[in-house]
Short mmCIF file of C-alpha atoms and ligand atoms in Angstrom, two decimals:
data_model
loop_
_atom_site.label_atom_id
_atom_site.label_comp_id
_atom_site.label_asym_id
_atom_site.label_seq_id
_atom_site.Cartn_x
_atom_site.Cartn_y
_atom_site.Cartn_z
CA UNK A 295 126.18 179.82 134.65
CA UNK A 296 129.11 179.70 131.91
CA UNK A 297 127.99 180.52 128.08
CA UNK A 298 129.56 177.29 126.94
CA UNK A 299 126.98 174.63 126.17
CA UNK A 300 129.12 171.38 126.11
CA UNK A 301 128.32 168.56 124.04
CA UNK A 302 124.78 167.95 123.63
CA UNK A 303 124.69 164.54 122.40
CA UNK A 304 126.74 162.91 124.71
CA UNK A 305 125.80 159.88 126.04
CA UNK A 306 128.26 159.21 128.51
CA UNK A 307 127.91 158.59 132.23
CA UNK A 308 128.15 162.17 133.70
CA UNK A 309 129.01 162.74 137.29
CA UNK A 310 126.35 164.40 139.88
CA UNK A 311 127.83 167.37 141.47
CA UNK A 312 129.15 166.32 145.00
CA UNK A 313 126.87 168.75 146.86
CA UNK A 314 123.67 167.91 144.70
CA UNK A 315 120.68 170.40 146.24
CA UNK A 316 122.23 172.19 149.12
CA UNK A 317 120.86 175.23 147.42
CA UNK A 318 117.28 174.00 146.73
CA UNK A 319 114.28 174.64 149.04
CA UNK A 320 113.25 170.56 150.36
CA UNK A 321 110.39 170.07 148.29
CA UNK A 322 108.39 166.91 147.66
CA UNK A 323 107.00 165.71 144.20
CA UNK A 324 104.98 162.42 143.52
CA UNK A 325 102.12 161.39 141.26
CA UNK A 326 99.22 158.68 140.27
CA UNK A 327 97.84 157.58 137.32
CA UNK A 328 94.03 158.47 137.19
CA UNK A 329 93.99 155.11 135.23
CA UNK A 330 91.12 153.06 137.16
CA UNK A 331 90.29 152.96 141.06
CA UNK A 332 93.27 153.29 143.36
CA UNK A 333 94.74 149.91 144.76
CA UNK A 334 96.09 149.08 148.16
CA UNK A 335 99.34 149.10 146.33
CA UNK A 336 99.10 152.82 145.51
CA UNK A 337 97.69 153.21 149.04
CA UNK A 338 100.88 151.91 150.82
CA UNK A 339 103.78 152.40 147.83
CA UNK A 340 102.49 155.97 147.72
CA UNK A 341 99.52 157.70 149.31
CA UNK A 342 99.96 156.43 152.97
CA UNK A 343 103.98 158.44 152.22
CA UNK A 344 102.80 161.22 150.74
CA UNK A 345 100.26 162.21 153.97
CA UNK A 346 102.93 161.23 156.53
CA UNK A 347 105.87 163.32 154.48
CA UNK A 348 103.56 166.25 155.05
CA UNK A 349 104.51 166.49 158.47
CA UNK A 350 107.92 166.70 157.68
CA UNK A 351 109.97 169.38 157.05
CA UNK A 352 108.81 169.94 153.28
CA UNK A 353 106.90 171.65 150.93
CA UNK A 354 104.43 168.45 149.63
CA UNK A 355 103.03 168.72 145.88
CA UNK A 356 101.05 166.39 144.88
CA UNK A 357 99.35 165.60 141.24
CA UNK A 358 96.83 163.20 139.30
CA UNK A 359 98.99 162.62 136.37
CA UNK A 360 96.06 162.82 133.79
CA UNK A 361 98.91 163.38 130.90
CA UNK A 362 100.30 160.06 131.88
CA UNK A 363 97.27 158.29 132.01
CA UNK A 364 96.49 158.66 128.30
CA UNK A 365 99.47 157.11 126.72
CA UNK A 366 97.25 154.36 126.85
CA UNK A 367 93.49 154.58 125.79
CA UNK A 368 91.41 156.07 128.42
CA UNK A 369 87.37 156.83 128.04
CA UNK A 370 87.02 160.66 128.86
CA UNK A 371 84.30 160.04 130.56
CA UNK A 372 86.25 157.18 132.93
CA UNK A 373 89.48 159.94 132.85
CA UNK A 374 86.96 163.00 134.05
CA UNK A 375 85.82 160.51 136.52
CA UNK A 376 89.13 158.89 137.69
CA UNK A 377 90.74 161.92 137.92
CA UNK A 378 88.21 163.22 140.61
CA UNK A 379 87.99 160.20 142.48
CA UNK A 380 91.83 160.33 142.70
CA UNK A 381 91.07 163.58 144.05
CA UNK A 382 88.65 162.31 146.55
CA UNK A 383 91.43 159.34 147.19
CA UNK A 384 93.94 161.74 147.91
CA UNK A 385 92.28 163.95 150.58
CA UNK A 386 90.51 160.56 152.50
CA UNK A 387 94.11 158.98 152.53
CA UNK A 388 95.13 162.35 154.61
CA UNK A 389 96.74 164.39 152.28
CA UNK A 390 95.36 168.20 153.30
CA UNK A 391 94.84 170.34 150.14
CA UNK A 392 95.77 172.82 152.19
CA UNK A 393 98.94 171.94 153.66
CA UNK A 394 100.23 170.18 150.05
CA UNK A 395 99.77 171.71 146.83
CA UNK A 396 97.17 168.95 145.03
CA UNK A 397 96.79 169.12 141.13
CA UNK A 398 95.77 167.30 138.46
CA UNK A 399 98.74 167.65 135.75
CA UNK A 400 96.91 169.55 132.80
CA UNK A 401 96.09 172.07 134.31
CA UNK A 402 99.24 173.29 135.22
CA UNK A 403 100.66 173.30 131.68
CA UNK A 404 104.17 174.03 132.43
CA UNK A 405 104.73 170.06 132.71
CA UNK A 406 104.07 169.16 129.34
CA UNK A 407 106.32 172.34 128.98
CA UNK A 408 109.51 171.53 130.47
CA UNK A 409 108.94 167.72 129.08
CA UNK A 410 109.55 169.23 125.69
CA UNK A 411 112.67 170.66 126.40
CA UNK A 412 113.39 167.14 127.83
CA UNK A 413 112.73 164.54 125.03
CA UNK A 414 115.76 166.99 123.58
CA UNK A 415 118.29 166.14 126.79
CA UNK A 416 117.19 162.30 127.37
CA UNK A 417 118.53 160.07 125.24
CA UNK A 418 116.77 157.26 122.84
CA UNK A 419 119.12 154.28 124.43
CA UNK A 420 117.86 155.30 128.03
CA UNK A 421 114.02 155.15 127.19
CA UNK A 422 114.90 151.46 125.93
CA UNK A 423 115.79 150.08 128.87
CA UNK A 424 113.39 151.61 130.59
CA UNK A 425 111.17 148.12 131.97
CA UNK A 426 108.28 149.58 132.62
CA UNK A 427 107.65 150.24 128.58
CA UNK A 428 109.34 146.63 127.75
CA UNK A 429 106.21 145.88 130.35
CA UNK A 430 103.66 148.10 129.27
CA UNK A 431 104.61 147.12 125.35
CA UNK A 432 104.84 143.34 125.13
CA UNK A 433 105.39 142.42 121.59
CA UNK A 434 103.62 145.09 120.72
CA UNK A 435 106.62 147.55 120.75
CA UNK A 436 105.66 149.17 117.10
CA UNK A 437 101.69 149.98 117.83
CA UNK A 438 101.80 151.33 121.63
CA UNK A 439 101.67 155.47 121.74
CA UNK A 440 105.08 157.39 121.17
CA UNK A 441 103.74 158.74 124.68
CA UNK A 442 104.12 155.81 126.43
CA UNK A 443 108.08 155.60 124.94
CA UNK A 444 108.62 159.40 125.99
CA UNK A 445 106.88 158.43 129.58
CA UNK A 446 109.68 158.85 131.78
CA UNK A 447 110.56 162.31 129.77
CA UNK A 448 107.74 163.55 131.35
CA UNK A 449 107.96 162.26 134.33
CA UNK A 450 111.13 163.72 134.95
CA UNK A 451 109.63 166.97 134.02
CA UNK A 452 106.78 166.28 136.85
CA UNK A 453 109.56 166.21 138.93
CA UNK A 454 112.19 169.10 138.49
CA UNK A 455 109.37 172.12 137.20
CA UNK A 456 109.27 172.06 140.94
CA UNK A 457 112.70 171.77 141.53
CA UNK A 458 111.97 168.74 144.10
CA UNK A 459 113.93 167.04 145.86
CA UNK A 460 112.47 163.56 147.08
CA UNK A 461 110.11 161.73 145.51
CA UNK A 462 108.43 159.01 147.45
CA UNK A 463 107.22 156.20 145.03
CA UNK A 464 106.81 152.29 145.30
CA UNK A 465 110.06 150.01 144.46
CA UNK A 466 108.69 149.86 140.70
CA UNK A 467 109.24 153.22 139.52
CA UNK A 468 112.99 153.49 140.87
CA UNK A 469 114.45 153.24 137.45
CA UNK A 470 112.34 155.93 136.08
CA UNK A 471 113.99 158.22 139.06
CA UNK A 472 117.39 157.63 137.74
CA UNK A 473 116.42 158.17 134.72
CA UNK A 474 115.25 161.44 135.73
CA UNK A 475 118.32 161.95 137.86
CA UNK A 476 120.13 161.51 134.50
CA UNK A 477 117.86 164.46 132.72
CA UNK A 478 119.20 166.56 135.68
CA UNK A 479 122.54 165.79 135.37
CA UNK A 480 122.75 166.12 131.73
CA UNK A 481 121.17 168.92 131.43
CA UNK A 482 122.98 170.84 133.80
CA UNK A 483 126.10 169.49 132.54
CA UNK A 484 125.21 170.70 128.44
CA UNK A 485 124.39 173.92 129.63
CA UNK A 486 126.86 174.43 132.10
CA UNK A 487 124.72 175.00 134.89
CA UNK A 488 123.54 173.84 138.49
CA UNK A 489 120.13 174.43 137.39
CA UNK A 490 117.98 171.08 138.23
CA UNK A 491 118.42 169.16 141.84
CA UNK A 492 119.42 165.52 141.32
CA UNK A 493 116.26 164.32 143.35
CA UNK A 494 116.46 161.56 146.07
CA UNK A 495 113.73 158.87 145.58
CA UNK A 496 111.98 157.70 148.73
CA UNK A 497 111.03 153.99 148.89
CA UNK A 498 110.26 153.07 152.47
CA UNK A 499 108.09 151.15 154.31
CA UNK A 500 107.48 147.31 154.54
CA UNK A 501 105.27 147.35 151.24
CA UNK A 502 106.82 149.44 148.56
CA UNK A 503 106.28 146.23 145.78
CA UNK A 504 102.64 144.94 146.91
CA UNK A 505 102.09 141.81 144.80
CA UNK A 506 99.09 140.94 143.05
CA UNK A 507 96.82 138.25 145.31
CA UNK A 508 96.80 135.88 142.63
CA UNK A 509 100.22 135.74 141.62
CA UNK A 510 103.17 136.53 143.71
CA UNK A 511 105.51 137.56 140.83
CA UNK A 512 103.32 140.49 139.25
CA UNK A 513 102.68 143.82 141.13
CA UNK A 514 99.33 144.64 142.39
CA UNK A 515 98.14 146.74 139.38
CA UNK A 516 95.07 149.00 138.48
CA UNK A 517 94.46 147.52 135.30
CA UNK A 518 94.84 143.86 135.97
CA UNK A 519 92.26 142.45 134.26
CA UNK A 520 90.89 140.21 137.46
CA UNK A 521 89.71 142.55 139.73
CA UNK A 522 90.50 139.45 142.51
CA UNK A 523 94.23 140.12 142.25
CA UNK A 524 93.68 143.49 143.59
CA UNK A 525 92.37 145.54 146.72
CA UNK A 526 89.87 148.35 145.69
CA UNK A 527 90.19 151.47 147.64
CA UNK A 528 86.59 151.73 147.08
CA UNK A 529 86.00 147.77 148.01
CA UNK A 530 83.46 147.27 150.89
CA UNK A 531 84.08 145.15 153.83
CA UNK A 532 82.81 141.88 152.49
CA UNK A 533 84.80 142.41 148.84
CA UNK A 534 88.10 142.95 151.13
CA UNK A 535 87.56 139.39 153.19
CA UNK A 536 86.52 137.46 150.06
CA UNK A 537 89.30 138.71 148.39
CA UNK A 538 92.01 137.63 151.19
CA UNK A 539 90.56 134.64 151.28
CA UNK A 540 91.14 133.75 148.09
CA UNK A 541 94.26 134.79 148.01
CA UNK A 542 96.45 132.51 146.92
CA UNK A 543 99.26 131.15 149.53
CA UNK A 544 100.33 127.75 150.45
CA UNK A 545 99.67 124.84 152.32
CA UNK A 546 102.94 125.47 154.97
CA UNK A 547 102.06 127.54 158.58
CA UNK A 548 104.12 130.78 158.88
CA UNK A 549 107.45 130.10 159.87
CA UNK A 550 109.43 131.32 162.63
CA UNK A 551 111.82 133.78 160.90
CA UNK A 552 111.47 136.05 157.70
CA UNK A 553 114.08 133.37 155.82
CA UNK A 554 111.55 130.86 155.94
CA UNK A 555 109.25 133.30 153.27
CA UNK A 556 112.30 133.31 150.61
CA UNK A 557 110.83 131.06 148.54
CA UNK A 558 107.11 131.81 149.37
CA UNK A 559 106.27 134.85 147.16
CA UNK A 560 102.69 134.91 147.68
CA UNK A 561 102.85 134.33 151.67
CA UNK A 562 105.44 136.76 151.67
CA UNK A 563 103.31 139.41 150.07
CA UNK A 564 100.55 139.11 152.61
CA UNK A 565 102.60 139.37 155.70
CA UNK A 566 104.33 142.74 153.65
CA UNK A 567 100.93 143.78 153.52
CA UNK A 568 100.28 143.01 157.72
CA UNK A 569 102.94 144.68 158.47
CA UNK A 570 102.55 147.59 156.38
CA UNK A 571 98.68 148.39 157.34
CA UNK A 572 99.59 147.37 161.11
CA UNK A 573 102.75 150.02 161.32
CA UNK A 574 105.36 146.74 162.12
CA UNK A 575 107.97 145.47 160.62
CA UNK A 576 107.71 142.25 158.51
CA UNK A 577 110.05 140.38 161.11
CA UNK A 578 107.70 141.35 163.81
CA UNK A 579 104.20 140.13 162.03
CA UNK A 580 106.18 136.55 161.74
CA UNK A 581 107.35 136.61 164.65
CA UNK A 582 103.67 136.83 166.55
CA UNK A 583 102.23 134.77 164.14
CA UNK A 584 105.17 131.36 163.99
CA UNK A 585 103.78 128.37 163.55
CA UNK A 586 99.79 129.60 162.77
CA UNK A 587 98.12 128.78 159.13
CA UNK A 588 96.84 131.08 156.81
CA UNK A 589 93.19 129.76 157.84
CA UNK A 590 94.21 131.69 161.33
CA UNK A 591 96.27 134.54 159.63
CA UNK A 592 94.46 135.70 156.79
CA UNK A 593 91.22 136.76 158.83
CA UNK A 594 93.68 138.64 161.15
CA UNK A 595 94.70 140.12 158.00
CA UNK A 596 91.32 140.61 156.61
CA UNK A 597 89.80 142.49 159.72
CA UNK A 598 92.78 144.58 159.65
CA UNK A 599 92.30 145.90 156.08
CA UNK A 600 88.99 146.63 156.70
CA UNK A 601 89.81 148.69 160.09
CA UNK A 602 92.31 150.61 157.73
CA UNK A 603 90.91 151.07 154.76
CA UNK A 604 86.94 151.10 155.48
CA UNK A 605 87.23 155.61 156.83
CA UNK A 606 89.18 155.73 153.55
CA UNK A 607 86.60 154.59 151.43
CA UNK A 608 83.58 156.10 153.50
CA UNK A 609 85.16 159.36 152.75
CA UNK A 610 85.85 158.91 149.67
CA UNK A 611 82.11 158.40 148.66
CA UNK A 612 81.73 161.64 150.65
CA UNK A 613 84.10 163.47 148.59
CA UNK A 614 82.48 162.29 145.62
CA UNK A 615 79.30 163.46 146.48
CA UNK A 616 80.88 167.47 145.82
CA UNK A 617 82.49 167.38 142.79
CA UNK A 618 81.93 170.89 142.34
CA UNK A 619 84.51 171.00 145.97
CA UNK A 620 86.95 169.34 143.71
CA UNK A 621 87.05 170.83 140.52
CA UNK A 622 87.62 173.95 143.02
CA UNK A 623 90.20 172.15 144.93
CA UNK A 624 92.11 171.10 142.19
CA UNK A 625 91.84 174.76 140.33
CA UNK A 626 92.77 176.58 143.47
CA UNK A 627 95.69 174.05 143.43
CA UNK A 628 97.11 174.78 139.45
CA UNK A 629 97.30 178.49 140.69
CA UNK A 630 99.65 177.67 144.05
CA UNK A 631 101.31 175.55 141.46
CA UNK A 632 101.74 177.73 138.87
CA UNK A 633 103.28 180.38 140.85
CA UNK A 634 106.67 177.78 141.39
CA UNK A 635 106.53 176.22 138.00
CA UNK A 636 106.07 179.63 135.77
CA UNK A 637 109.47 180.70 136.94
CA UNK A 638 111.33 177.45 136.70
CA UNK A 639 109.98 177.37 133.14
CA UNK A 640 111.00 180.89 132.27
CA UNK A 641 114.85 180.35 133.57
CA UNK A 642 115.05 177.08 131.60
CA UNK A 643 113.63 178.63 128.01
CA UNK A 644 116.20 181.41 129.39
CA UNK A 645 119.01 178.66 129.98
CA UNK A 646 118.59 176.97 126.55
CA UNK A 647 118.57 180.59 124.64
CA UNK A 648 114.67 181.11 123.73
CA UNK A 649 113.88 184.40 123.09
CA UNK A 650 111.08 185.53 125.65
CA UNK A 651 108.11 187.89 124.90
CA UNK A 652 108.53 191.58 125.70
CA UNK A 653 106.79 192.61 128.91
N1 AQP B 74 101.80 147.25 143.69
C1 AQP B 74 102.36 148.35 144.15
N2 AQP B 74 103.10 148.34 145.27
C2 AQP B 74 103.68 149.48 145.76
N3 AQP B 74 103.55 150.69 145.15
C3 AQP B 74 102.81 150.73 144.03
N4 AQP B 74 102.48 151.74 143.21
C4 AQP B 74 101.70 151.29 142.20
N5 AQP B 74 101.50 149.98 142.34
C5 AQP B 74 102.18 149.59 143.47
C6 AQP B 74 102.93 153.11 143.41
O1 AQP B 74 101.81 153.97 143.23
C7 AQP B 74 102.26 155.18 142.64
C8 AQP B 74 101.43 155.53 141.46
O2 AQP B 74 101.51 154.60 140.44
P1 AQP B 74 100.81 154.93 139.05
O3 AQP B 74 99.36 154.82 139.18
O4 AQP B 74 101.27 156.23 138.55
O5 AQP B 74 101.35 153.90 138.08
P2 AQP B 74 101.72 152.44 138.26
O6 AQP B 74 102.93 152.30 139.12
O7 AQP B 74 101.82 151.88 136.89
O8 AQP B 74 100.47 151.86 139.06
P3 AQP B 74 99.47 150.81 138.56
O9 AQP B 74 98.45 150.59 139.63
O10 AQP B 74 100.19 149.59 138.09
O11 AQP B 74 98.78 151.57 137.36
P4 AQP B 74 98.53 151.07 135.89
O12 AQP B 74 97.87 149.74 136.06
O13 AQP B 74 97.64 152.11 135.28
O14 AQP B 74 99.86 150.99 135.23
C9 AQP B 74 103.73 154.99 142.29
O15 AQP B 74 104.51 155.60 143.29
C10 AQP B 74 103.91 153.52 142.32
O16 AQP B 74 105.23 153.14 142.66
#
């Protein structure tokens, strides 16, 4: 580390180092919302990731981003509750508390911590373009939280308290990864330091943008108003069927190739969807189903959503029968967490020139 702190309002586009994280430990971050029930486009953007990166050859921490939730209105009661069920959503989609470290964000306070220090590095032009708050906003840019603007800030700071290095997320929050690839950078570059990784997001898989089943041009969302645009992970077997379907698609029969779904959002979403439950590739799902209609392919579909999804929710309701196995999952979590982020908080106050306590 050099003393000279260079130019702290810069803007410009600053260079990654050309080594970025050979000296970091490979560590995984990622995080949901505990902002309603958990979709099937959390289940295979995120949660189905998250339990197979644990086999691989990282350290997995995982988090219910209660801070994030509230920069819109949430009931307490619904947050207390979606927060545990989360929880329960977590460990039934395979993710072993054990194994991964699995928190809820407040309770490891070093978050909202190192999110301080970067609303000071990010920069007021970046959070603009950021589409998720043009999204989120509408027209109603000058009433929304100052949260919900400063979002990605601490998202960012999710991210690098642990010093991680991938992130696995769905296709729609890639921009708020660059975003926190520019944090990195910039702050690293300010203070002269190679302080914070420049994290690698990790969107794979044939559904990392699962559309919503009544319109092929808006994401499958939690809070979607029509509950018949989404897949509950907590719908039973009948609500999964009826809700395929319904879902909308066209009159045409699935064509040979993938070309042939260009222009056919909504039959292209459901055959992401096959392939993604079914472990295939997209190419492969058209290519055993050419020529068939969705009145053939859609109870295919149907049967195999509930074969994937029914142990999830099963367990789930098992889960939530213990809440008290929770709350102690999710403290016993905060401490394993705690004992990375304290330090990586303590170096950056140390970095920017706080003064610490006396010990
Ligand atoms: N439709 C989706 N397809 C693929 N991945 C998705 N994810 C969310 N929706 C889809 C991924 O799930 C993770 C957690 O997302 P989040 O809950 O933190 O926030 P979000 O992306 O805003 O999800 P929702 O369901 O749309 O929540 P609300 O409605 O509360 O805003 C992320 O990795 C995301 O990519």
């Amino acid at each position: 580390m050099t003393d000279t702190a260079a130019n702290p309002d810069a803007n410009s586009a600053i260079k990654p180092a050309t080594r970025p994280n050979a000296n970091f430990t490979p560590r995984v971050f990622s995080g949901i919302q505990p902002s309603g029930g958990l979709t099937l486009g959390n289940y295979l953007g995120a949660l189905k990731r998250f339990a197979e990166m644990q086999g691989e050859a990282y350290q997995t921490v995982y988090c219910m981003v209660d801070l994030h939730a509230i920069t819109v209105w949430q009931n307490p009661a619904d947050l207390r509750k979606n927060t545990r069920e989360l929880c329960a959503g977590f460990i039934a989609s395979g993710i072993d508390p054990e194994q991964s470290i699995l928190i809820n964000q407040s309770q490891v306070p070093e978050h909202a911590q190192l999110a301080w220090i970067f609303n000071c590095v990010a920069r007021m032009g970046w959070m603009q373009r950021m589409t998720q708050f043009k999204d989120k906003a509408g027209k109603n840019t000058q009433n929304v939280s100052l949260g919900l603007f400063a979002y990605p800030a601490l998202m960012a700071a999710d991210i690098l308290i642990y010093h991680a290095t991938h992130v696995p997320v769905g296709e729609d929050q890639k921009q708020h990864l660059e975003l926190t690839r520019d944090v990195a950078i910039k702050f690293n570059h300010d203070y002269g330091v190679d302080f914070f990784p420049i994290t690698e997001p990790v969107i794979e898989g044939a559904a990392t943008r699962v559309m919503s089943l009544r319109d092929g041009s808006k994401k499958m969302s939690k809070s979607d108003p029509s509950d018949m645009s989404r897949i509950n992970l907590t719908d039973d077997a009948d609500a999964i069927a009826q809700k395929i379907r319904k879902a909308k698609t066209d009159p045409d029969p699935l064509p040979e190739t993938l070309d042939g779904l260009a222009d056919r959002p909504e039959a292209r979403n459901l055959v992401n969807i096959y392939a993604a439950l079914a472990d295939m590739t997209a190419e492969a799902v058209v290519a055993e189903y050419a020529g068939q209609q969705f009145g053939a392919f859609k109870p295919a579909l149907a049967d195999l959503a509930v074969a994937r999804l029914s142990p999830i929710s099963t367990e789930m309701a098992r889960l939530m029968n213990d809440q008290a196995e929770i709350d102690r999952i999710l403290s016993r979590g905060a401490e394993r967490a705690r004992e990375i982020t304290a330090p990586i908080l303590k170096k950056t106050y140390d970095i920017v020139g706080m003064v610490p306590p006396v010990v």
